[in-house]
Structure formats: structure tokens, C-alpha cells
Coordinates of C-alpha atoms and ligand atoms in Angstrom, one line a residue:
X1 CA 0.0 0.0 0.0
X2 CA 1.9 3.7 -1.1
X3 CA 1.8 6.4 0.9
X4 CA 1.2 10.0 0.1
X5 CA 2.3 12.8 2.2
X6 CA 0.3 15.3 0.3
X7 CA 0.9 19.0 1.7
X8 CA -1.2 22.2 1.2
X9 CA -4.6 19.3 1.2
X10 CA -6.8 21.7 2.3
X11 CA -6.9 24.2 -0.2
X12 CA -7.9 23.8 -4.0
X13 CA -5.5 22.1 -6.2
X14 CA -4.6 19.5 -3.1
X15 CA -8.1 18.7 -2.1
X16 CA -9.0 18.5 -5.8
X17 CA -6.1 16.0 -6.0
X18 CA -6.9 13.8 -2.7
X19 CA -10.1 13.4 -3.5
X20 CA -9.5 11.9 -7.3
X21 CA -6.4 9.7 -5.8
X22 CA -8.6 8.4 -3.0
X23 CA -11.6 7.5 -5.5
X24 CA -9.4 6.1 -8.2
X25 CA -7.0 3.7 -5.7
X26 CA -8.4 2.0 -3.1
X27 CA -4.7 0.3 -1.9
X28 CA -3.2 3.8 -1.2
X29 CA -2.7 6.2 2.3
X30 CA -2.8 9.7 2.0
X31 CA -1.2 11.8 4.4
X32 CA -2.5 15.8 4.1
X33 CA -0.2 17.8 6.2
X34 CA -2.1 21.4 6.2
X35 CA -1.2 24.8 7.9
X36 CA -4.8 26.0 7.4
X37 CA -4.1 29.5 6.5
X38 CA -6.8 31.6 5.3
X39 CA -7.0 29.3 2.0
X40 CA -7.1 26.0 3.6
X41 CA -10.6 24.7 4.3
X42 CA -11.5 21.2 5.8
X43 CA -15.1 21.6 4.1
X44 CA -13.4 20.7 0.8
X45 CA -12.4 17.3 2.7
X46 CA -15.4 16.3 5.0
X47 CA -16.3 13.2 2.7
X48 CA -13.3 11.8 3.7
X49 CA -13.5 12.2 7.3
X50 CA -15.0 8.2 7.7
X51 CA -12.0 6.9 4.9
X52 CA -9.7 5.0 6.9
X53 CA -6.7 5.7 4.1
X54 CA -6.9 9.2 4.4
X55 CA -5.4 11.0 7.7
X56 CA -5.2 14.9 8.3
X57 CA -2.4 16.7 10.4
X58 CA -2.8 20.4 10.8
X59 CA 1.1 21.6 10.9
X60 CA 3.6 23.6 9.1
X61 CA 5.4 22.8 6.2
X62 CA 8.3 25.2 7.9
X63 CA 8.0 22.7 11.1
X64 CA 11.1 20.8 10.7
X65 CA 10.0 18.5 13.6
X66 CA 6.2 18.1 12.6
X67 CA 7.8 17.1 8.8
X68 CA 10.4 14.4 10.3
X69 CA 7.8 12.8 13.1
X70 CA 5.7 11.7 10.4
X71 CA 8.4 10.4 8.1
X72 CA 9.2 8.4 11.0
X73 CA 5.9 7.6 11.5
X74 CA 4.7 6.5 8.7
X75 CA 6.3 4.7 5.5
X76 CA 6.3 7.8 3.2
X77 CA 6.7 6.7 -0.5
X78 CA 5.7 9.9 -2.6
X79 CA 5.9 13.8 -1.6
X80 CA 3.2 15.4 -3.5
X81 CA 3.6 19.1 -2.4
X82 CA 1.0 21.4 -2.7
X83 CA 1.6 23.9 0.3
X84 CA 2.2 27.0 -0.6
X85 CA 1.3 30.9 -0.3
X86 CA -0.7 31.2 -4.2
X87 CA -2.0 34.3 -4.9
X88 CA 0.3 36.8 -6.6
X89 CA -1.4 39.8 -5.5
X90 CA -1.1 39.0 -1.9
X91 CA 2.5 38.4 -2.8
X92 CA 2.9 42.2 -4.0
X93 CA 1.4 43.4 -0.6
X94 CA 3.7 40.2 1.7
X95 CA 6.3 39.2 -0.3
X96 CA 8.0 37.3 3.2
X97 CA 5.3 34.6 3.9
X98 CA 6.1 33.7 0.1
X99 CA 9.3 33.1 0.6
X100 CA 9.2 31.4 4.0
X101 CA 6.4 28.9 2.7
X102 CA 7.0 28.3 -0.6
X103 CA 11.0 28.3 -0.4
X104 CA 11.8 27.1 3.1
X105 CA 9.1 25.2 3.2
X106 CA 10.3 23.3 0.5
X107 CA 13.6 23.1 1.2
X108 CA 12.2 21.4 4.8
X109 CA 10.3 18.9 3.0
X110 CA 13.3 17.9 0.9
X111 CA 15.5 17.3 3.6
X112 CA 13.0 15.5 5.8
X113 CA 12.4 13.1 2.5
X114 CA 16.5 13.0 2.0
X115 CA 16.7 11.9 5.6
X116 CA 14.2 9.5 5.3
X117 CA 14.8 7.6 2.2
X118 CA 18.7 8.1 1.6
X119 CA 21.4 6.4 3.7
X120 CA 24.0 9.0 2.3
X121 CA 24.3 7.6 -0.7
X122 CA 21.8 5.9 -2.3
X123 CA 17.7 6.3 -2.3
X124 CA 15.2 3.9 -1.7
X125 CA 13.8 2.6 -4.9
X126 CA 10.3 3.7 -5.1
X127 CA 10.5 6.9 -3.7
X128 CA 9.4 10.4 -5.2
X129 CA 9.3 14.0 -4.2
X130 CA 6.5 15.8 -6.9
X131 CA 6.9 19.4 -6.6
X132 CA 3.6 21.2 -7.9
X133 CA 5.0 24.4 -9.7
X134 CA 3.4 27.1 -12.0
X135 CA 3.8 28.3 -15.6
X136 CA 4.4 31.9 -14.0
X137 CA 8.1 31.0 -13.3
X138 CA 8.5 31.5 -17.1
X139 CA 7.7 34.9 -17.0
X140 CA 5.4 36.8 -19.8
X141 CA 4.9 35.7 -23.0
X142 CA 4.4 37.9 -26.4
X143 CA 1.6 37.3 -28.7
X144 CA 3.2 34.2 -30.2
X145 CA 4.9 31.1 -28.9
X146 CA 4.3 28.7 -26.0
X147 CA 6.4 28.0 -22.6
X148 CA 8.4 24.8 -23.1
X149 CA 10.1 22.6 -20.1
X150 CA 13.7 24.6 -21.3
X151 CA 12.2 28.1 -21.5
X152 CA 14.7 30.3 -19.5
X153 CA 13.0 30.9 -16.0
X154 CA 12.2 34.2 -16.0
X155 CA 9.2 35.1 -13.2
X156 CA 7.9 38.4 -12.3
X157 CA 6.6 38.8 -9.2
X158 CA 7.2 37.9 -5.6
X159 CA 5.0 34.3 -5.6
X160 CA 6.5 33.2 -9.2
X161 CA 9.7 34.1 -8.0
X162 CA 9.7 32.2 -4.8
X163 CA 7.8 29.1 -6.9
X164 CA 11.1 29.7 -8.9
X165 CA 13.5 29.7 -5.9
X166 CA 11.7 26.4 -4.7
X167 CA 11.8 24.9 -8.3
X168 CA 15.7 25.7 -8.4
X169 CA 16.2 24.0 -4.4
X170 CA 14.4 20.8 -5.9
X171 CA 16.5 20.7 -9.2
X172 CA 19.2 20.8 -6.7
X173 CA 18.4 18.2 -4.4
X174 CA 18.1 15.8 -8.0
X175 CA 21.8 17.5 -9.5
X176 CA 23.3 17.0 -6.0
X177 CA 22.2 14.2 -4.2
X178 CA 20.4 12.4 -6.9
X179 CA 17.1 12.6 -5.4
X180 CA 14.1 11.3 -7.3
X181 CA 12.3 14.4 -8.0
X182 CA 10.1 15.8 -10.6
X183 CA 8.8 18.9 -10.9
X184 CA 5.1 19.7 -12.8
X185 CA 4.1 23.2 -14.0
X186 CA 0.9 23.7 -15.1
X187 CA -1.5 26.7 -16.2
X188 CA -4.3 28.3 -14.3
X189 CA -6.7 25.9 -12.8
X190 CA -10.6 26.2 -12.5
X191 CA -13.4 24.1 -10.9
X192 CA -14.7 23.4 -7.5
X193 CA -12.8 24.3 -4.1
X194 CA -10.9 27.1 -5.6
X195 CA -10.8 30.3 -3.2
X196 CA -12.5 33.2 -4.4
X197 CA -9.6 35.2 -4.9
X198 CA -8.6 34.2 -7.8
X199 CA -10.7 35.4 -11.0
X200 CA -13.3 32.9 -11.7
X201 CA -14.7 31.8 -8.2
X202 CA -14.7 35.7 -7.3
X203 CA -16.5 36.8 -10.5
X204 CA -19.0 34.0 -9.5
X205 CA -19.0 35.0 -6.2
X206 CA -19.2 38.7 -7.3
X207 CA -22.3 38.2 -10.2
X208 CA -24.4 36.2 -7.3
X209 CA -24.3 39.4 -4.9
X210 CA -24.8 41.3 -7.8
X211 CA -21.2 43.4 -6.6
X212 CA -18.7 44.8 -9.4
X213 CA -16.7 42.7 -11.4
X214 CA -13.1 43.8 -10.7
X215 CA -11.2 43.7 -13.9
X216 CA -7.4 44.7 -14.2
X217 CA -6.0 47.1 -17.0
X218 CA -8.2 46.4 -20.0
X219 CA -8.9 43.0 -19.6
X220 CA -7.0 41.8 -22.3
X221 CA -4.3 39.3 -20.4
X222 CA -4.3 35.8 -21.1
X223 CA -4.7 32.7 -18.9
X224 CA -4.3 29.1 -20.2
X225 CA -7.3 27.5 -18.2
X226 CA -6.7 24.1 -17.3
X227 CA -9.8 22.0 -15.3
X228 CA -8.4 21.1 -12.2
X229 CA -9.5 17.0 -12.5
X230 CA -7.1 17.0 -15.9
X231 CA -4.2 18.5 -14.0
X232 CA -5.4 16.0 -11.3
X233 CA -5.1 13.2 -13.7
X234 CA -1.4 14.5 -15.1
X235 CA 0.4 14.4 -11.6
X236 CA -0.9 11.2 -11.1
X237 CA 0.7 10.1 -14.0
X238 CA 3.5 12.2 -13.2
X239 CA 4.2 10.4 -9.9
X240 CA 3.9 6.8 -11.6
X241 CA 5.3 7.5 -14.8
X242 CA 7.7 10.3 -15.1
X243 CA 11.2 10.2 -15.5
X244 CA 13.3 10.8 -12.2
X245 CA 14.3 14.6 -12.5
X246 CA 12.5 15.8 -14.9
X247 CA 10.0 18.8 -15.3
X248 CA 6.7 18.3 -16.8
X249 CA 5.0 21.2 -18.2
X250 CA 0.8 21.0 -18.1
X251 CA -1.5 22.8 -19.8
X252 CA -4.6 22.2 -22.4
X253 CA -4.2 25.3 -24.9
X254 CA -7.5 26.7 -23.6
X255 CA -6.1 30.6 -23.8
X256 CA -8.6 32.9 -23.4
X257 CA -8.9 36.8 -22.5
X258 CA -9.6 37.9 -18.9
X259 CA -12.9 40.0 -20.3
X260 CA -13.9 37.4 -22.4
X261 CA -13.7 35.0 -19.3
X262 CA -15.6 37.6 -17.1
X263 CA -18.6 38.1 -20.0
X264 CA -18.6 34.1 -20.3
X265 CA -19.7 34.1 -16.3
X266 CA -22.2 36.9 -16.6
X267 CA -24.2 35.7 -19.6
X268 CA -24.7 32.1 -17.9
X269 CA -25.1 33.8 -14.4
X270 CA -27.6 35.9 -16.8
X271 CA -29.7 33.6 -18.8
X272 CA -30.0 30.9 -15.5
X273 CA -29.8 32.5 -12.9
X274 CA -30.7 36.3 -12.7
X275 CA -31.0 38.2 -15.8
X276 CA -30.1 41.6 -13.3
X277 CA -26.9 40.7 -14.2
X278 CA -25.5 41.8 -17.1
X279 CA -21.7 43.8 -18.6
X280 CA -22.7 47.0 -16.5
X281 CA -21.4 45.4 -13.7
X282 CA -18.0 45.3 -14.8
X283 CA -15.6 47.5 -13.3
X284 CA -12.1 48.3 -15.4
X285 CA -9.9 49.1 -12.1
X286 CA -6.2 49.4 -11.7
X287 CA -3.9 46.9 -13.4
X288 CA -1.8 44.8 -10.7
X289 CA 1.8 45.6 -10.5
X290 CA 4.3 43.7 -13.1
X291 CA 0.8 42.3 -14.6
X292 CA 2.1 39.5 -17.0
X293 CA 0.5 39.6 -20.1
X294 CA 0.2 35.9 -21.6
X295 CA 0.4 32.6 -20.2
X296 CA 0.5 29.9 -22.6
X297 CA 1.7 26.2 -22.1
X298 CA 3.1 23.7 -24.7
X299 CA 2.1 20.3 -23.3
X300 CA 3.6 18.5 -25.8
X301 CA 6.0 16.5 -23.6
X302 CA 3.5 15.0 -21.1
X303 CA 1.1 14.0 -24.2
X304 CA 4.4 12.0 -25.7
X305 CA 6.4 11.2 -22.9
X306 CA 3.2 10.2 -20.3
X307 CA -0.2 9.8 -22.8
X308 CA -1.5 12.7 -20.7
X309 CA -4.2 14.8 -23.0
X310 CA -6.9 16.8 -21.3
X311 CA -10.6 15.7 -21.5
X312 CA -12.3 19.0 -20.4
X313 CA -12.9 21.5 -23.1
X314 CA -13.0 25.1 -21.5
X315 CA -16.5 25.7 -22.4
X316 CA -17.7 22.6 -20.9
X317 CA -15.4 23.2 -18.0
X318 CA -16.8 26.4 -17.1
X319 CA -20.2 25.5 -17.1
X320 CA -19.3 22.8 -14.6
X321 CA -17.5 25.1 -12.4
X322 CA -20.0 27.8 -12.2
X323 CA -23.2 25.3 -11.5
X324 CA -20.8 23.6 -8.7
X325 CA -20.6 27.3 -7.2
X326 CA -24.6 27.6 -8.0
X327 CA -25.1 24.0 -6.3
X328 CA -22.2 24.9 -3.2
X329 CA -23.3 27.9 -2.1
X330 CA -22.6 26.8 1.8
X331 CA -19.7 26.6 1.0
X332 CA -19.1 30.1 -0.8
X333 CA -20.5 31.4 2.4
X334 CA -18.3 29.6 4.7
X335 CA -15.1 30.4 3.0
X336 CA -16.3 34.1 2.5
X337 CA -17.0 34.5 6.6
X338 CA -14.3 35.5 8.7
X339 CA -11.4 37.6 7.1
X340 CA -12.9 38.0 3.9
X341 CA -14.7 40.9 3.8
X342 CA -11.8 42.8 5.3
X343 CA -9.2 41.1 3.0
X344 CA -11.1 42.4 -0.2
X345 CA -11.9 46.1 1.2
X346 CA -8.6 46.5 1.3
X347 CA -7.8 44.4 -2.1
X348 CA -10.6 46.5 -3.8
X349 CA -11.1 49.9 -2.6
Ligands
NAD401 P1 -4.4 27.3 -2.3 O1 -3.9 28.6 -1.9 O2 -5.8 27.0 -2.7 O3 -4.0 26.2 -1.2 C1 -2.8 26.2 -0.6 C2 -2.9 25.3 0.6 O4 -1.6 25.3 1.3 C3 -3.9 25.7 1.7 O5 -4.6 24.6 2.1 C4 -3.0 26.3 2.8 O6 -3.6 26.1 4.1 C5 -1.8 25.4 2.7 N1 -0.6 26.0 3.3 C6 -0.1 27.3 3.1 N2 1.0 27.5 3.8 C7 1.3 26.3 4.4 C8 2.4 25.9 5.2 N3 3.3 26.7 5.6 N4 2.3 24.6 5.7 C9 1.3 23.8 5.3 N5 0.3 24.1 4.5 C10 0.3 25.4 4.1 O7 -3.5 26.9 -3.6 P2 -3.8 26.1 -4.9 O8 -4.4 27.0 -5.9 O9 -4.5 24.8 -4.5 O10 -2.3 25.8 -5.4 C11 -1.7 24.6 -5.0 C12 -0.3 24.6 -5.6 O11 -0.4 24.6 -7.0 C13 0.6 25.7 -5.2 O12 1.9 25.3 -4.9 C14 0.5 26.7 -6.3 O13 1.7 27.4 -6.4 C15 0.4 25.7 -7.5 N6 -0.3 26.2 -8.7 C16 -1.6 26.7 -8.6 C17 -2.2 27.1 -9.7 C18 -3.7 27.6 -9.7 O14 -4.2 28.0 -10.8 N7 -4.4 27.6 -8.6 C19 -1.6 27.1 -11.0 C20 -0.3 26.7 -11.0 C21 0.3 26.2 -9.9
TDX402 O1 -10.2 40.5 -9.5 C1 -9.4 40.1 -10.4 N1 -9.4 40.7 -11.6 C2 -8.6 40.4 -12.6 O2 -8.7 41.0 -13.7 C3 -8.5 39.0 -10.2 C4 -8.4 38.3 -8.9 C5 -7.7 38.7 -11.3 N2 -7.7 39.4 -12.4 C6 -6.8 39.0 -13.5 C7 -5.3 38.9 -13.2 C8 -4.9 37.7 -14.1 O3 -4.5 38.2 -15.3 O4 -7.2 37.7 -13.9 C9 -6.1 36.8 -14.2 C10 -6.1 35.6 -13.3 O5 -5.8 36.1 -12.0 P1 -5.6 35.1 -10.8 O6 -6.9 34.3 -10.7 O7 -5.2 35.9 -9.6 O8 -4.5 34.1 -11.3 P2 -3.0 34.3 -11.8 O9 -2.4 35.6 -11.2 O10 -2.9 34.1 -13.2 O11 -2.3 33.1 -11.0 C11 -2.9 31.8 -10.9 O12 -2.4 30.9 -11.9 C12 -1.0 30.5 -11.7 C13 -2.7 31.2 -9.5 O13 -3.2 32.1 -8.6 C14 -1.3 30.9 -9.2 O14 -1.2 30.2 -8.0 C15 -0.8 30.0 -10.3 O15 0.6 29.7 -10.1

């Protein structure tokens, strides 16, 4: 039976990911080690409180004795790590906690693996350390081309440059000690579980209180939008088929405009849901800081090297993620209580 030490569990992408490992395998353990910052939310997880293979530990990822106890606890056999500080305009307001999580954090997580599964010279076969990076270490992209596995790193802001840092201490844990690592960067995700501070859960959230629809500069960057149960399905493959050091880019060529995103949500919200919402209540504010302008991801690696292809086309995709908002809306309330308000004042005013 494999066990997971998966980290960051609680938030999007990780309980996304627990939840299609635990339902696909029924011969595996996962471990979610969780800080539970303001992202991290044990509603996304409370069908699994009655699985006997999955356990929860609230702990940080910087907690170099909460990371070795359960390495010696349990029988760790892949690091899927998840944990991290995400959203890139918090990072231009606190660029520290970026750097503590998402570099130190990671560097704690190697070394607690290292220890575990090396006796100074050679690993334990089996074992893996996944490191779940972004496309944003590559920078900005120009009208044409695609980010390839050896496009210079080149990020912009404080959370892709700390991703970047983090992505650099894992190459070197591989180039040094010959750790079996990989490392996966994929595009913008979407679908269910995903705070709403990122654009698509917050223009939900935003169209069903009938609020302004924050749009930066003049809408025109470009996301590659990847449904989070495809980039579910690549790690998996990832962790049981990818070659020991490598990086494995992931992404489904679903570029689309940030406006053309935003007028996507209002005319389902519009024609299903409340037909007071409509265009008018988009609002063109400030563009964030060092704004990349394009995103765009050339998969073509994991579709030869792994068979990975995604199966959701963005316009099915969306209309999945908005009616799991629509069908969730405890949930929008519960991660929307507390801190919130305050956080997007402040954000937004
Ligand atoms: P998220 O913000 O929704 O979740 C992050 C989780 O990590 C939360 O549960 C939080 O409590 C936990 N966490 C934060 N600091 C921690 C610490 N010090 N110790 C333990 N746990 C901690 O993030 P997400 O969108 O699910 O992203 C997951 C990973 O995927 C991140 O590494 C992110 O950089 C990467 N990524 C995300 C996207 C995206 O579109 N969301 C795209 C590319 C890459
Ligand atoms: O209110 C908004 N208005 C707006 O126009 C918000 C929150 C965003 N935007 C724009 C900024 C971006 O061009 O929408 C685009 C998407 O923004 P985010 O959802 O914040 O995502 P992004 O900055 O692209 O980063 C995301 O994808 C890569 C994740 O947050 C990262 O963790 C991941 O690495």
C-alpha cells in the first residue's frame, strides 16, 4: 500500500487531487499535512472524514519537527507538495510569507524526505518527491509562442519568483544528491474548491451578490485555463510514470482573455440565474503591478512522454464550475465569513 504525504490538502488544487487519488485507488494512504491559512478549508475534505486511508495533520510545512515525526511515523513513499502561499497579489502586498512557505518550506520537505529515504548515498527505490509548480516561473509571454520545459526561467513577481527559488532547491536536491524528484508546471486551474480570490470563483462570487466585477488594465491578459481534475489526472501520472528529475509542463491550450472570461460568467449567471446581471457590472480598475501579459503552455511532452491529453474543453469546464458554485453555495458562504470581507476592502477599494 503507497503512501502520500500530500501538503497544502486543504486548499484547492490539493483537495481536488486527494479526492481523485482516494476515489481512483483504493490500496493507497494519504497523508494531508495542512497549515490552514486563510485558504485552507476542511469543508473541501469532510467526505473523507469516515475513509480510513486518508489522515489529516494540521502543521507547518516550515515545522522541521512536525515534517520528520511523520516520516518516521509512517512509511512515506511519494511527496506530492501542494503547500504553498498562491496568490500573486497578496505576494505584491507580503512578499515574506512567500518566501518562508514556498522556499523554506520546500527546502524542509526535501530534507526531511533526503533523511528518510537516503542512507547518504543511495535512495530507496520507489520513492518520489513531486513538486507542484506554475507556468508563472516563465515569466510573460508575447503574442506568439508557448512555454516549453527549457524556456529560461524568468518570473515576475514575488509568488513566481519564490515558486522559482523552490523549483531551483528541488533541481538541486536531484543535481546533487540524486534525489528522485520531478517537478510539474501547469497553467491556471478552475473548478470546485478554488478560493474566491482568484478570477473565476470571485466573479461567481461577485455576479451572485450582484457586486462589481473587478477587472485589471483592459482585460486583455491571457490565462491558459486548465480544469483542475485533468491537471489531477497528469500528476498522477506524473508520480507513476515520469522520468526521475524531470519537469513536466501541463497545460490544455485553452487561452482565453480575462474579459472574455468575465462576459462568459455573466451571460450564464444571466440567462440561469438572474438576468439583473449583465456587462454594466463590470468594473475596469487598476492593473496589478508587473501584470504578465500571456500565459501559454506547450504540453507537448507529457502528451508523448506520459499519454497525458486533457478531457475538459473550457467551455464545458466552465459551465461545470460555475453550476458547482450555483449547487455549493454553503460553502461560498463559509469560506467568504471571517477575514474576507476585510481582506477584499482592502484588495478592492
Ligand atoms: P491554495 O492557496 O488554494 O492552497 C494552498 C494550501 O496550502 C492551503 O490549504 C493552505 O492552508 C496550505 N498552506 C499554506 N501555507 C502552508 C504551510 N506553511 N504549511 C502547510 N500548509 C500550508 O493553492 P492552490 O491554488 O491549490 O495551489 C496549490 C499549488 O499549486 C501551489 O503550490 C501553487 O503554487 C500551485 N499552482 C496553482 C495554480 C492555480 O491555478 N491555482 C496554478 C499553478 C500552480
Ligand atoms: O479580481 C481580479 N481581476 C482580474 O482582472 C483578479 C483576482 C484577477 N484578475 C486577472 C489577473 C490575471 O491576469 O485575472 C487573471 C487571473 O488572475 P488570478 O486568478 O489571480 O491568477 P494568476 O495571477 O494568473 O495566478 C494563478 O495561476 C497561476 C494562480 O493564482 C497561481 O497560484 C498559479 O501559479
Amino acid at each position: 500500500m503507497d503512501t502520500y504525504l500530500v501538503t497544502g490538502g486543504a486548499g484547492f488544487i490539493g483537495s481536488n487531487f486527494i479526492h481523485y487519488m482516494l476515489k481512483k485507488y483504493d490500496d493507497i494512504k494519504v497523508i494531508n499535512l495542512d497549515k490552514l491559512t486563510y485558504a485552507g478549508n476542511l469543508e473541501n475534505l469532510k467526505s473523507l472524514n469516515e475513509n480510513s486511508n486518508y489522515t489529516f495533520v494540521e502543521g507547518d510545512i516550515c515545522d522541521s519537527n512536525i515534517v520528520n515525526d511523520l516520516f518516521q511515523k509512517y512509511d512515506i513513499d511519494f511527496v506530492v507538495n501542494f503547500a504553498a502561499e498562491s496568490h500573486v497579489d497578496r505576494s505584491i502586498l507580503e512578499p515574506e510569507v512567500f518566501i518562508r512557505t514556498n522556499v523554506l518550506g520546500t527546502v524542509i520537505l526535501l530534507n526531511a524526505a533526503k533523511s528518510a529515504w537516503s542512507d547518504g548515498n543511495n535512495f530507496k527505490i520507489g520513492k518520489k518527491y513531486i513538486q507542484i509548480s506554475t507556468d508563472e516561473v516563465y515569466g510573460s509571454l508575447g503574442k506568439t509562442g508557448y512555454f516549453k520545459e527549457n524556456t529560461p526561467l524568468c518570473p515576475h513577481s514575488p509568488y513566481s519568483s519564490s515558486k522559482a527559488s523552490a523549483d531551483l532547491m528541488v533541481k538541486a536536491y536531484y543535481d546533487t544528491y540524486k534525489m528522485p524528484v520531478n517537478i510539474t508546471r501547469c497553467s491556471n486551474n478552475y473548478g470546485p474548491y478554488q478560493f474566491p480570490e482568484k478570477l473565476i470563483p470571485l466573479i461567481i462570487n461577485n455576479c451572485l451578490n450582484k457586486s462589481e466585477l473587478p477587472v485589471y488594465g483592459d482585460g486583455l491578459n491571457i490565462r491558459d485555463w486548465l480544469y483542475v481534475e485533468d491537471h489531477c489526472k497528469a500528476i498522477d501520472m506524473v508520480i507513476n510514470k515520469g522520468k526521475l528529475g524531470q519537469v513536466y509542463n501541463i497545460g490544455g491550450h485553452n487561452e482565453r482573455t480575462n474579459i472574455h472570461i468575465v462576459k462568459t460568467i455573466i451571460s450564464y449567471i444571466h440567462d440561469k440565474v438572474d438576468s439583473l446581471v449583465t456587462e454594466d457590472l463590470i468594473k475596469y480598475v487598476q492593473d496589478r503591478k508587473g501584470h504578465d501579459r500571456r500565459y501559454g503552455i506547450d504540453p507537448s511532452k507529457i502528451k508523448t512522454e506520459l499519454g497525458w491529453y486533457p478531457e475538459t474543453k473550457f467551455e464545458d469546464g466552465i459551465v461545470k464550475t460555475i453550476e458547482w458554485y450555483l449547487q455549493n453555495n454553503d460553502w461560498m458562504e463559509s469560506v467568504t465569513s471571517g477575514n474576507y470581507q476585510k481582506y477584499y476592502k482592502e484588495m478592492y477599494s
